[in-house]
Coordinates of C-alpha atoms in Angstrom, one line a residue:
Chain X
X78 CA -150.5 23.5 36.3
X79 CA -154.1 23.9 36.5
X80 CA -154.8 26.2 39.5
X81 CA -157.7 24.3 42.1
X82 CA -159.1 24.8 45.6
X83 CA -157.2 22.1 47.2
X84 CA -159.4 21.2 50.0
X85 CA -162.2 20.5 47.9
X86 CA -159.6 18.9 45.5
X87 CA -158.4 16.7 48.8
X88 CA -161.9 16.0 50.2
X89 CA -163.4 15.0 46.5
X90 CA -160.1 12.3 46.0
X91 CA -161.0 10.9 49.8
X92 CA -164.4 10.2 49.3
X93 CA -164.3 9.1 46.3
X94 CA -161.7 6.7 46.6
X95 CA -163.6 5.5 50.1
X96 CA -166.8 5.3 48.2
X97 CA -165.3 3.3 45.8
X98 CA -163.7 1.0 48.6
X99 CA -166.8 0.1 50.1
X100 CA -168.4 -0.7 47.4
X101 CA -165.5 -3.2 46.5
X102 CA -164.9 -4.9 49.5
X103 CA -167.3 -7.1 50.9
X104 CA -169.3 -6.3 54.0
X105 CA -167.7 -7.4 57.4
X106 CA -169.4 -10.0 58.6
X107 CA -170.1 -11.2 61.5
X108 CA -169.0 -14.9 60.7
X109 CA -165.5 -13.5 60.5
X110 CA -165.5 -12.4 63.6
X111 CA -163.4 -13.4 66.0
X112 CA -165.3 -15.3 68.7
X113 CA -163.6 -14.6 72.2
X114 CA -166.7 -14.5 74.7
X115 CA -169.1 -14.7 72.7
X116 CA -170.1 -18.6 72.7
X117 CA -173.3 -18.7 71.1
X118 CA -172.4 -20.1 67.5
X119 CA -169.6 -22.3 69.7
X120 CA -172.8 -24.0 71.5
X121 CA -175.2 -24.4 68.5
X122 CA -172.6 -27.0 67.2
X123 CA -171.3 -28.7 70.4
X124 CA -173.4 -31.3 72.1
X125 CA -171.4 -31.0 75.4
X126 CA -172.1 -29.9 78.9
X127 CA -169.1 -27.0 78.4
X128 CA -168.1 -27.9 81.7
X129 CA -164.5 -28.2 80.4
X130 CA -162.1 -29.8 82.9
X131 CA -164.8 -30.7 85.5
X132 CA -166.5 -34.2 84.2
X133 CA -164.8 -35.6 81.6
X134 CA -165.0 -38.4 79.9
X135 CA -162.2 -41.2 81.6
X136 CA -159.7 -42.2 78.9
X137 CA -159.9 -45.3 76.7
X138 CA -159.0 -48.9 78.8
X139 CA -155.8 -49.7 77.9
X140 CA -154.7 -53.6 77.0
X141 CA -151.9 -54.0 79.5
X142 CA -150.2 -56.9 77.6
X143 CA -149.8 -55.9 73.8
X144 CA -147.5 -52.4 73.5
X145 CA -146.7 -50.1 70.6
X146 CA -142.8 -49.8 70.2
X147 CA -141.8 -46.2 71.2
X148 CA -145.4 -46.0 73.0
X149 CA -145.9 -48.8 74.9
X150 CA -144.1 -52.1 75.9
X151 CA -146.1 -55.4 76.5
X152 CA -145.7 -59.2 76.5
X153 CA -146.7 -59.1 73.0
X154 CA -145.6 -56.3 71.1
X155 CA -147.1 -55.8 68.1
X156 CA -145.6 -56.2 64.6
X157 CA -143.5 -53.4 62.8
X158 CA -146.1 -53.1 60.2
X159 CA -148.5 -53.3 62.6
X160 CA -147.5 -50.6 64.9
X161 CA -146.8 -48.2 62.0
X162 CA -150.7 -47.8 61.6
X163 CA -150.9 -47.7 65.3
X164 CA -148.3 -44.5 65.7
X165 CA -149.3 -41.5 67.8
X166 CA -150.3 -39.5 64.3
X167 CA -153.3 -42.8 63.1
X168 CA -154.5 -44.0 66.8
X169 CA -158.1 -43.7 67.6
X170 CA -156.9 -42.9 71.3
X171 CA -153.5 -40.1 70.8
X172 CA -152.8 -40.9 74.6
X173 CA -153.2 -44.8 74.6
X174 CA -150.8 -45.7 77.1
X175 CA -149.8 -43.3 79.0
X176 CA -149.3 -44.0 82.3
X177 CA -151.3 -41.6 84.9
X178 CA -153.0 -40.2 81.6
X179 CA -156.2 -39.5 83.6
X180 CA -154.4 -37.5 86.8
X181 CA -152.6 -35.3 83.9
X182 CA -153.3 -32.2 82.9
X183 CA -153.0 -31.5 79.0
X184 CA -150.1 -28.7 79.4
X185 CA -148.2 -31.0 81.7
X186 CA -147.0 -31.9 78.4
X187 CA -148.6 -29.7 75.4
X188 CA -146.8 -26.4 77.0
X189 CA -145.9 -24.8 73.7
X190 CA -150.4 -25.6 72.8
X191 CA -151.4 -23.4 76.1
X192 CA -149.2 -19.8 74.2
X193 CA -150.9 -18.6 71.7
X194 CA -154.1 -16.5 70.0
X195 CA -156.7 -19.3 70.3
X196 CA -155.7 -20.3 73.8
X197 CA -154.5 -17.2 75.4
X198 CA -156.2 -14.2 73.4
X199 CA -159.9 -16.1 73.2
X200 CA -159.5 -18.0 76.2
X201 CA -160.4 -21.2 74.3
X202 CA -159.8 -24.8 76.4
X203 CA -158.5 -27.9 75.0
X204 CA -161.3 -29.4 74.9
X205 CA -163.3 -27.0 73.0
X206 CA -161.3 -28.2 70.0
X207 CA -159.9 -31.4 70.9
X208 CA -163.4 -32.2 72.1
X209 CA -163.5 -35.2 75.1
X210 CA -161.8 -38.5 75.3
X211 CA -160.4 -40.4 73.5
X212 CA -159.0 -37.5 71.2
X213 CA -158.1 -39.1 68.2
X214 CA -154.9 -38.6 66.4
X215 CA -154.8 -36.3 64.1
X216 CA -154.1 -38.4 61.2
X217 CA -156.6 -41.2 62.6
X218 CA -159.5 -41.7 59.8
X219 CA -162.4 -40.6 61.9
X220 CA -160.4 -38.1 63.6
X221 CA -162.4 -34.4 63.7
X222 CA -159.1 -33.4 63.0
X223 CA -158.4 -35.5 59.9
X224 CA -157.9 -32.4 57.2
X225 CA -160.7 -33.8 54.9
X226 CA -163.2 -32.6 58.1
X227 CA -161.3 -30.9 60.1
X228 CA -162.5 -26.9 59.2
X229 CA -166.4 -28.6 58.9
X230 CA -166.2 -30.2 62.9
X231 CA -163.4 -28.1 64.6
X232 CA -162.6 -24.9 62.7
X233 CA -166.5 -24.2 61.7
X234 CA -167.9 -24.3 65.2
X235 CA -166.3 -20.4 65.7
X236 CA -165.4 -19.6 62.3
X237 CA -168.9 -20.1 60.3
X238 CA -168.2 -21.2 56.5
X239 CA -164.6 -22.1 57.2
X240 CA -162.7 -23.9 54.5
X241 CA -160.1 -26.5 54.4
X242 CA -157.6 -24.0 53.2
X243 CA -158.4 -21.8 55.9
X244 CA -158.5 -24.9 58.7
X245 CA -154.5 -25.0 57.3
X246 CA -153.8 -21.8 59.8
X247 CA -151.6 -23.3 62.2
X248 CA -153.6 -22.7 65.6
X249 CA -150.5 -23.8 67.6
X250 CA -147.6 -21.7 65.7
X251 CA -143.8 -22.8 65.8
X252 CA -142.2 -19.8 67.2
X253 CA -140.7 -17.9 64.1
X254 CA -137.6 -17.1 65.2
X255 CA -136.2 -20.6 66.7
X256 CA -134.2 -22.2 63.8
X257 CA -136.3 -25.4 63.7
X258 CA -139.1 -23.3 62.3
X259 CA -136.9 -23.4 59.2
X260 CA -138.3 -27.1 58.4
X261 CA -141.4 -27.1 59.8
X262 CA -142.8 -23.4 58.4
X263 CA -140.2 -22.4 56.2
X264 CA -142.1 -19.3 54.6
X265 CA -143.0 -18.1 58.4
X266 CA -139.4 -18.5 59.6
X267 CA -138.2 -16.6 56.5
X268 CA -140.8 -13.7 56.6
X269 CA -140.2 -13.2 60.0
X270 CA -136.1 -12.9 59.6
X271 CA -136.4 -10.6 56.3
X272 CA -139.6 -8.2 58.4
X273 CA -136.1 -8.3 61.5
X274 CA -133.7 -7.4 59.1
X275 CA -135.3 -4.8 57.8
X276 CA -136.4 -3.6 61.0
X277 CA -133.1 -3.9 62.9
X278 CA -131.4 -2.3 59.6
X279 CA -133.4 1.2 60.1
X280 CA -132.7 1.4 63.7
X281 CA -128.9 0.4 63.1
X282 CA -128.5 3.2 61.0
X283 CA -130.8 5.8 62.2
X284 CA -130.7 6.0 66.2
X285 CA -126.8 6.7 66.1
X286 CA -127.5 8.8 63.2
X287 CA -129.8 10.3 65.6
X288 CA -128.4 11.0 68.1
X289 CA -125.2 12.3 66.4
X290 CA -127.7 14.7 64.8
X291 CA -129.0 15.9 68.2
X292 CA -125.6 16.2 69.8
X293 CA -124.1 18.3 66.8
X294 CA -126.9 20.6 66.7
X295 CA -126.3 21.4 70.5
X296 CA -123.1 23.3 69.3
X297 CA -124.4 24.6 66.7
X298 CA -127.1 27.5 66.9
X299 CA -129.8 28.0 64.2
X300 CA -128.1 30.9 61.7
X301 CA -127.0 30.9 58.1
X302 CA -124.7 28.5 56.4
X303 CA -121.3 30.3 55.4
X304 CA -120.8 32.6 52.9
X305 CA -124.6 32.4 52.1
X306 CA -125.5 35.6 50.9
X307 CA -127.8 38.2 52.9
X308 CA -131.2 38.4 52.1
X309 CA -132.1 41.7 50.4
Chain V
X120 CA -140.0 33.3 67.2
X121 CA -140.2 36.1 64.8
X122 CA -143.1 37.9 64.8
X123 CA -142.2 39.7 61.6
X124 CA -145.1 38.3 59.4
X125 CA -143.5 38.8 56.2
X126 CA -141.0 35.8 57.1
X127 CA -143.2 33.0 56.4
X128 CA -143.2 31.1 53.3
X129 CA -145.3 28.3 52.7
X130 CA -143.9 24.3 52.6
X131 CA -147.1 22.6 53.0
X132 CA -150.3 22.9 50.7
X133 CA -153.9 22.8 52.8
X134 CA -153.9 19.5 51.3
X135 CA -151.0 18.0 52.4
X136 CA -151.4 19.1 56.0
X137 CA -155.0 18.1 55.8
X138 CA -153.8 14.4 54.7
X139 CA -150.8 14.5 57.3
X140 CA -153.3 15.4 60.4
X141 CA -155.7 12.2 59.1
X142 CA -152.9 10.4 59.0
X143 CA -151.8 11.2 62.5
X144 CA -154.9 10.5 63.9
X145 CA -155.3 7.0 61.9
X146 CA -152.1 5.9 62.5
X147 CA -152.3 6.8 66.4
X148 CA -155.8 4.8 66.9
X149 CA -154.6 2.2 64.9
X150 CA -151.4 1.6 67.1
X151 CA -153.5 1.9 70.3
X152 CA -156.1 -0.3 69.3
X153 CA -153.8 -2.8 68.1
X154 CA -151.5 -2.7 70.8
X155 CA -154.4 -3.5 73.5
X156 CA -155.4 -6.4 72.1
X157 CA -151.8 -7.5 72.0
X158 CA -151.1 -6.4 75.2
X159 CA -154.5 -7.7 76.3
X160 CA -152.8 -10.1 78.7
X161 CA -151.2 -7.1 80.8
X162 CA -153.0 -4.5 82.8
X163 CA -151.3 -2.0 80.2
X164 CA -153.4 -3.6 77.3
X165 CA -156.7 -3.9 79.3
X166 CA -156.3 -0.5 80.9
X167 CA -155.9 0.5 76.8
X168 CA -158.6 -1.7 75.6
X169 CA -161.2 -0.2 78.3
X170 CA -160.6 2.6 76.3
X171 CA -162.0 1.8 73.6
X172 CA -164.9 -0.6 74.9
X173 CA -162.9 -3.4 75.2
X174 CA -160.9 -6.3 73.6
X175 CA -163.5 -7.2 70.7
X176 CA -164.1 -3.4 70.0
X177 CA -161.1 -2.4 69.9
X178 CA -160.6 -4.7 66.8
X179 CA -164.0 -3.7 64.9
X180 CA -162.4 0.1 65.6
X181 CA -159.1 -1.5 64.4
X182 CA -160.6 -2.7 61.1
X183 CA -162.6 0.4 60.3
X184 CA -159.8 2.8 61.1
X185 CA -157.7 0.6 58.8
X186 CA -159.8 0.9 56.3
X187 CA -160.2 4.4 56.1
X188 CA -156.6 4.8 56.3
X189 CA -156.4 2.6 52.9
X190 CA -159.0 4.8 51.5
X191 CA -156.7 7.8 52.1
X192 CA -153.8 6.4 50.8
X193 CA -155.6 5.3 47.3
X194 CA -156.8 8.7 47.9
X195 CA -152.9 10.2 48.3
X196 CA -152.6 7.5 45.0
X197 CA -154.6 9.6 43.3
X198 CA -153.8 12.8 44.2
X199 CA -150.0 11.8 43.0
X200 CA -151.7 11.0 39.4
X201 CA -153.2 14.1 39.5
X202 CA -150.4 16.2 40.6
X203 CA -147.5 15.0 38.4
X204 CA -146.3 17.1 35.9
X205 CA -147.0 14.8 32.5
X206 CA -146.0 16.8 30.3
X207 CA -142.5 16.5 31.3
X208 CA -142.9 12.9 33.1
X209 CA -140.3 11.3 33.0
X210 CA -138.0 14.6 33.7
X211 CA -140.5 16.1 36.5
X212 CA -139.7 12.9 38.8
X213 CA -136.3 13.7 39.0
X214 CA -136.4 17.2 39.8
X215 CA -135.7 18.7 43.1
X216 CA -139.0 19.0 44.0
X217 CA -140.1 14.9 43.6
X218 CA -140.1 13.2 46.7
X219 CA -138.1 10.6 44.8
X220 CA -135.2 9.8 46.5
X221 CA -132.2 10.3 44.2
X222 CA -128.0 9.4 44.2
X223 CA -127.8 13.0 45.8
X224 CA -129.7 11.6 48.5
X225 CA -127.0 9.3 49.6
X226 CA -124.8 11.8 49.1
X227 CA -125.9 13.7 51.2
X228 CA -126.9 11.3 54.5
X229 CA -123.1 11.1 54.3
X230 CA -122.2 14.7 54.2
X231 CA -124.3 15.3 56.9
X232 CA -122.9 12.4 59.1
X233 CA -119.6 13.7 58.3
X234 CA -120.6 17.0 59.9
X235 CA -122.1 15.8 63.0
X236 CA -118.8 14.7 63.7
X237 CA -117.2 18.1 62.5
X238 CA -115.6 16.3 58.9
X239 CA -117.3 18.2 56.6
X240 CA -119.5 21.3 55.4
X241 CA -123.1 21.4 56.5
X242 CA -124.5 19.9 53.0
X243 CA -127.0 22.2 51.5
X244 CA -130.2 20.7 51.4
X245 CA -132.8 21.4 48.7
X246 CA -136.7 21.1 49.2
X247 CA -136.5 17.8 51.1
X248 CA -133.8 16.5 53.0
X249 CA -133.4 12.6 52.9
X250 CA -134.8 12.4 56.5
X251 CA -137.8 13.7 54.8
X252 CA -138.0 11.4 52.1
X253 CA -137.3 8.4 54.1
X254 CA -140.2 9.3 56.0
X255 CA -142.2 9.4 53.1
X256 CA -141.2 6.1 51.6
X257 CA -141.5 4.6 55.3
X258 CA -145.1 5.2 55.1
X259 CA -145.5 4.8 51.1
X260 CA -144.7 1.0 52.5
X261 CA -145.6 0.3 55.3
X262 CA -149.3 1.2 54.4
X263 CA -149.6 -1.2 51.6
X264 CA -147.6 -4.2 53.8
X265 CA -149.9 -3.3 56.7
X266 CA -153.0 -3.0 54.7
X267 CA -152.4 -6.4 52.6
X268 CA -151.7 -8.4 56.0
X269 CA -154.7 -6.6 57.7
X270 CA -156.9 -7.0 54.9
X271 CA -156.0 -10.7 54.4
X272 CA -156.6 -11.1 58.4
X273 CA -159.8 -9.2 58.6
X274 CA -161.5 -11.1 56.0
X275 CA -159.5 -14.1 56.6
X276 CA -162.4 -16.8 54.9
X277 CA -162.1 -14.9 51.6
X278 CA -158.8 -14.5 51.8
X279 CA -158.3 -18.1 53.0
X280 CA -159.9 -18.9 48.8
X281 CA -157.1 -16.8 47.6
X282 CA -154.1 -17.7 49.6
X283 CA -153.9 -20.7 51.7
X284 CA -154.9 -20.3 55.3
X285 CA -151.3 -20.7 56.7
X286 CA -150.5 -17.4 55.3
X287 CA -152.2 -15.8 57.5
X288 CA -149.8 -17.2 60.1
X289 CA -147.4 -15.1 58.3
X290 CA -150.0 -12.2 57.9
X291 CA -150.6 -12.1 61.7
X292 CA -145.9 -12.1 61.9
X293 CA -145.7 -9.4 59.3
X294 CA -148.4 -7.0 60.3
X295 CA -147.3 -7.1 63.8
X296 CA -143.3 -6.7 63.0
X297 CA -143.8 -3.9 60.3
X298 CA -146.3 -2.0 62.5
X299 CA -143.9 -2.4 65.2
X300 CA -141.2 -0.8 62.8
X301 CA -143.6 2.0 61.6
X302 CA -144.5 3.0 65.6
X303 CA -141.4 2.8 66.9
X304 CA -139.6 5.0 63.7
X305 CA -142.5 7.7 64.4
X306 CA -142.4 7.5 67.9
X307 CA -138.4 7.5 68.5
X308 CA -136.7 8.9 64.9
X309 CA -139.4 10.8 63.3
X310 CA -140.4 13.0 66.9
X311 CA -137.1 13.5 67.9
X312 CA -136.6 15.1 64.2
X313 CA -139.3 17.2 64.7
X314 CA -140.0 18.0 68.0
X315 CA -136.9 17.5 70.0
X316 CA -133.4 18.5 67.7
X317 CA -132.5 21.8 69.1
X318 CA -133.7 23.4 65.6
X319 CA -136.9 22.1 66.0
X320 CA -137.7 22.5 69.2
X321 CA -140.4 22.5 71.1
X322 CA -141.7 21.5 67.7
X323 CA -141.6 21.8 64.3
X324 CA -144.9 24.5 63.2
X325 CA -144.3 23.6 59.6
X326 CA -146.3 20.6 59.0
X327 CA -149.5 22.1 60.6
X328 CA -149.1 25.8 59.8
X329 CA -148.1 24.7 56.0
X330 CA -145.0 27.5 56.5
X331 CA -141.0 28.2 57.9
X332 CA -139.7 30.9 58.7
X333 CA -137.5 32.0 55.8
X334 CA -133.8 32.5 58.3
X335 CA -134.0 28.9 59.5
X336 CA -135.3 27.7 56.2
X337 CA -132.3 29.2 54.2
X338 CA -130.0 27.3 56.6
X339 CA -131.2 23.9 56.8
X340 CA -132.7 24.1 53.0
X341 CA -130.2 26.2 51.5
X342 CA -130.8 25.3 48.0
X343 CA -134.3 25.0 48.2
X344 CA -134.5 28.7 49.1
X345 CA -131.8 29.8 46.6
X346 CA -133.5 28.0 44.0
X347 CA -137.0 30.2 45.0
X348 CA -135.1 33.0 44.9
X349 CA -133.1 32.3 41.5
X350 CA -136.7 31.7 39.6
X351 CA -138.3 34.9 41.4
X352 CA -140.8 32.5 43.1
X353 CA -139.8 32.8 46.9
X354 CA -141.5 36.5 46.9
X355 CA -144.7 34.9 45.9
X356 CA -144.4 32.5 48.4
X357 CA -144.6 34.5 51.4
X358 CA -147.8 34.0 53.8
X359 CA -148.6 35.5 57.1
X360 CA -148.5 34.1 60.4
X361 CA -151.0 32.3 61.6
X362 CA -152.2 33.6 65.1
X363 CA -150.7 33.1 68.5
X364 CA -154.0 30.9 69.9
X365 CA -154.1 28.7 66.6
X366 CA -150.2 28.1 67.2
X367 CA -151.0 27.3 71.0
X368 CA -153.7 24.9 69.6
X369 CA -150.6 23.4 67.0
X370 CA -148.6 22.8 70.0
X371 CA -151.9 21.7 72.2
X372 CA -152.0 19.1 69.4
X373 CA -148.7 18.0 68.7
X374 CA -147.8 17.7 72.1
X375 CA -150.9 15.2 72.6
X376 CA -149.6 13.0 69.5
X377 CA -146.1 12.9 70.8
X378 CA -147.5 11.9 74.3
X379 CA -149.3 9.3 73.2
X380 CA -146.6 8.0 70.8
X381 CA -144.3 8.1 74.4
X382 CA -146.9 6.8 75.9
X383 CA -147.5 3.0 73.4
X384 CA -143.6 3.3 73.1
X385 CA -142.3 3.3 76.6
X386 CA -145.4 0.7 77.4
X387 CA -145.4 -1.5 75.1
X388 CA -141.3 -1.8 76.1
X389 CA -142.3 -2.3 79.3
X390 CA -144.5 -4.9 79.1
X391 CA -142.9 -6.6 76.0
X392 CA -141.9 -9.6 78.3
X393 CA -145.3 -10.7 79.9
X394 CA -146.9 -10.8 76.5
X395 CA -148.1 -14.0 74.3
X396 CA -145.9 -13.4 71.1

């Protein structure tokens, strides 16, 4: 083996190897940041007051005699084929029909929407995404949320130069564990189960093994292993 | 403590100890950092976060940090390269020096379970005991899992062309369920190992000092010393004792680590309830 200082062998392999890092990866920019307080790109793109919750734009007027089965029942309902186009997912107005849709708040209902990153971490609103009324549905064809436009109006207003692929990140996350996430995300259920398993599997074996360990060596004090021989 | 200095023999080169403390101190801002921002919700997290200038710095310190720790592990990559024995490769891995973990392995992690419940012989360990290996290979993984997932998250438009931008939903589940396995091993497993076992406390010297004492050493690695002594290399192996202040300064040290370890550990616990997941 070739004989070497090793510091200098140590410190030559680290900056090399960091040298050669930053020169691969690209520099971090501050588009891909994540944008918690900081509004200012958030207000170049959004025409609005900001004045979230405070004036608002009063929901669409709603035609009291024709209903949408499962939404809304009128005199004149209209026609299965009719009211397929007019489902929650393609209406121009998500909350058509909702009784006392004005006096609600949005996480009277969309509780699950209010827990996670975007709302809680960056302190985003509804409405800083979902914009003001009517919010479209999000399959509507003029929807900002429609996927063909959805990172260009919604996802671009924080995340500068965002793509469709990344507008696919799932803002409102089903939670991993619950087993319904095994239709609706099946590769996020699935990591997350394999990442417990593995987890749970070191600590199963290695805290009893542990403690064991730390018991046993109480009665046992540090001296040589039998009939070792004697050092010379 | 003997202070007989002709009982040390050296365990750890410069280099290693020099990568271990880097990786302390990586791994340890990494965890805090990351923990704030998860924990940003409680006064724990903020009280953390302030720290280190607050939620949005704490990730820019996050991502550098994470970096650098990449860097030295392509870095430990290469020093592997360098440090294997080629001319005997395939051989060299399997010897009882290689960190590769090996059928005796398992043998032993039964023998010694076994005796802590008085069933069996002590097994005679040789350079590294499975503990120490499955430390090794803890970290040989995690980095790479962690550094992926952060990568893919820190640059998450590029990496949004490469994979699509769901996948960093399971990024975001991975990084934060691995580095919760990798903090809570070091903290709980890996300290009690070392600091807190009766033979190894207050703490074990060898990883900063780079030497055991030779007594304890024969009886925990039995057939790592006989082996030294076998092939006449143990008598070349003996180094004198470092002094008493630069042992206070190991323990000054250590002690910090394991505090904050305690410190994320019995926190983040804690708090694990009031949290966002």
């Amino acid at each position: 083996m070739v004989k070497n200082n090793p510091i200098r062998g140590a410190s030559r392999w680290v900056a090399a190897s960091m040298l050669a890092i930053l020169l691969c990866l690209p520099e971090a920019a501050s588009t891909q940041e994540e944008v918690a307080s900081a509004i200012r790109r958030y207000k170049e793109r959004e025409l609005s007051t900001g004045y979230y919750e405070q004036y608002e734009a009063k929901p669409r007027h709603i035609a009291p005699l024709v209903g949408v089965p499962g939404v809304t029942r009128g005199i004149f309902p209209y026609s299965t084929s009719a009211a397929q186009v007019r489902t929650r997912t393609r209406l121009a107005d998500s909350h058509w029909g909702i009784k006392f849709y004005k006096n609600l708040r949005c996480e009277y209902c969309h509780v699950r929407e209010t827990r996670d990153i975007h709302t809680v971490r960056a302190n985003l609103t509804c409405r800083q995404c979902h914009g003001g009324e009517p919010i479209a549905s999000l399959e509507h064809y003029y929807s900002p949320f429609n996927p063909i436009r959805k990172h260009a109006y919604v996802c671009s207003k924080c995340h500068e130069d965002s793509s469709a692929s990344f507008a696919s990140y799932v803002v409102h996350p089903p939670n991993p564990a619950l087993i319904g996430t095994m239709k609706t995300f099946p590769v996020l259920f699935y990591a997350f189960w394999i990442m417990i398993a593995i987890t749970a599997g070191t600590f199963i074996i290695f805290l009893p093994h542990m403690v064991a360990w730390g018991i046993r060596e109480l009665f046992n004090k540090k001296e040589k292993a039998e009939g070792e021989p004697k050092r010379k | 403590m003997n202070p007989n200095e002709n009982n040390r023999i050296k365990r750890f080169t410069l280099t290693h100890r020099i990568f271990h403390l880097l990786l302390i101190l990586s791994f340890l801002t990494l965890g805090t950092t990351g923990l704030s921002r998860m924990y940003i919700e409680t006064s724990w997290g903020k009280m953390m976060a302030w720290v280190f200038g607050g939620y949005e710095s704490c990730l820019i310190i996050h991502k550098y940090v994470g970096i650098f720790l990449i860097c030295l592990f392509l870095a430990h990559i290469l020093y592997l390269l360098y440090k294997i024995d080629w001319r005997q490769f395939p051989r060299s891995l399997f010897g009882p020096d290689s960190l590769l973990p090996q059928p005796r392995d398992i043998k032993n992690f039964f023998q010694h379970t076994l005796w802590f419940f008085g069933l069996s012989k002590a097994p005679r360990f040789d350079r590294w005991g499975y503990w120490e290996k499955f430390d090794y290979w803890a970290v040989f993984w995690g980095i790479p899992i962690l550094g992926i997932t952060g990568l893919l998250m820190a640059y998450s438009l590029l990496a949004s062309r490469i994979i699509p931008g769901w996948g960093l939903n399971v990024a975001l589940w991975i990084h934060r369920i691995e580095a919760i396995l990798a903090m809570a091993h070091v903290f709980i497993i890996h300290f009690f190992i070392a600091h807190l076992r009766r033979h190894s406390f207050p703490m074990d010297l060898a990883m900063f000092e780079g030497s055991v004492d030779l007594a304890p050493a024969r009886y925990e690695k039995h057939s790592w010393v006989a082996r030294l002594e076998e092939t006449g290399k143990l008598q070349g192996l003996f180094v004198p004792q470092v002094s008493i202040s630069i042992r206070v300064l190991f323990y000054i040290f250590g002690y910090a680590a394991m505090c904050v370890g305690v410190f994320l550990l019995i926190g983040g616990l804690i708090n694990s309830t009031s949290i966002t997941w």
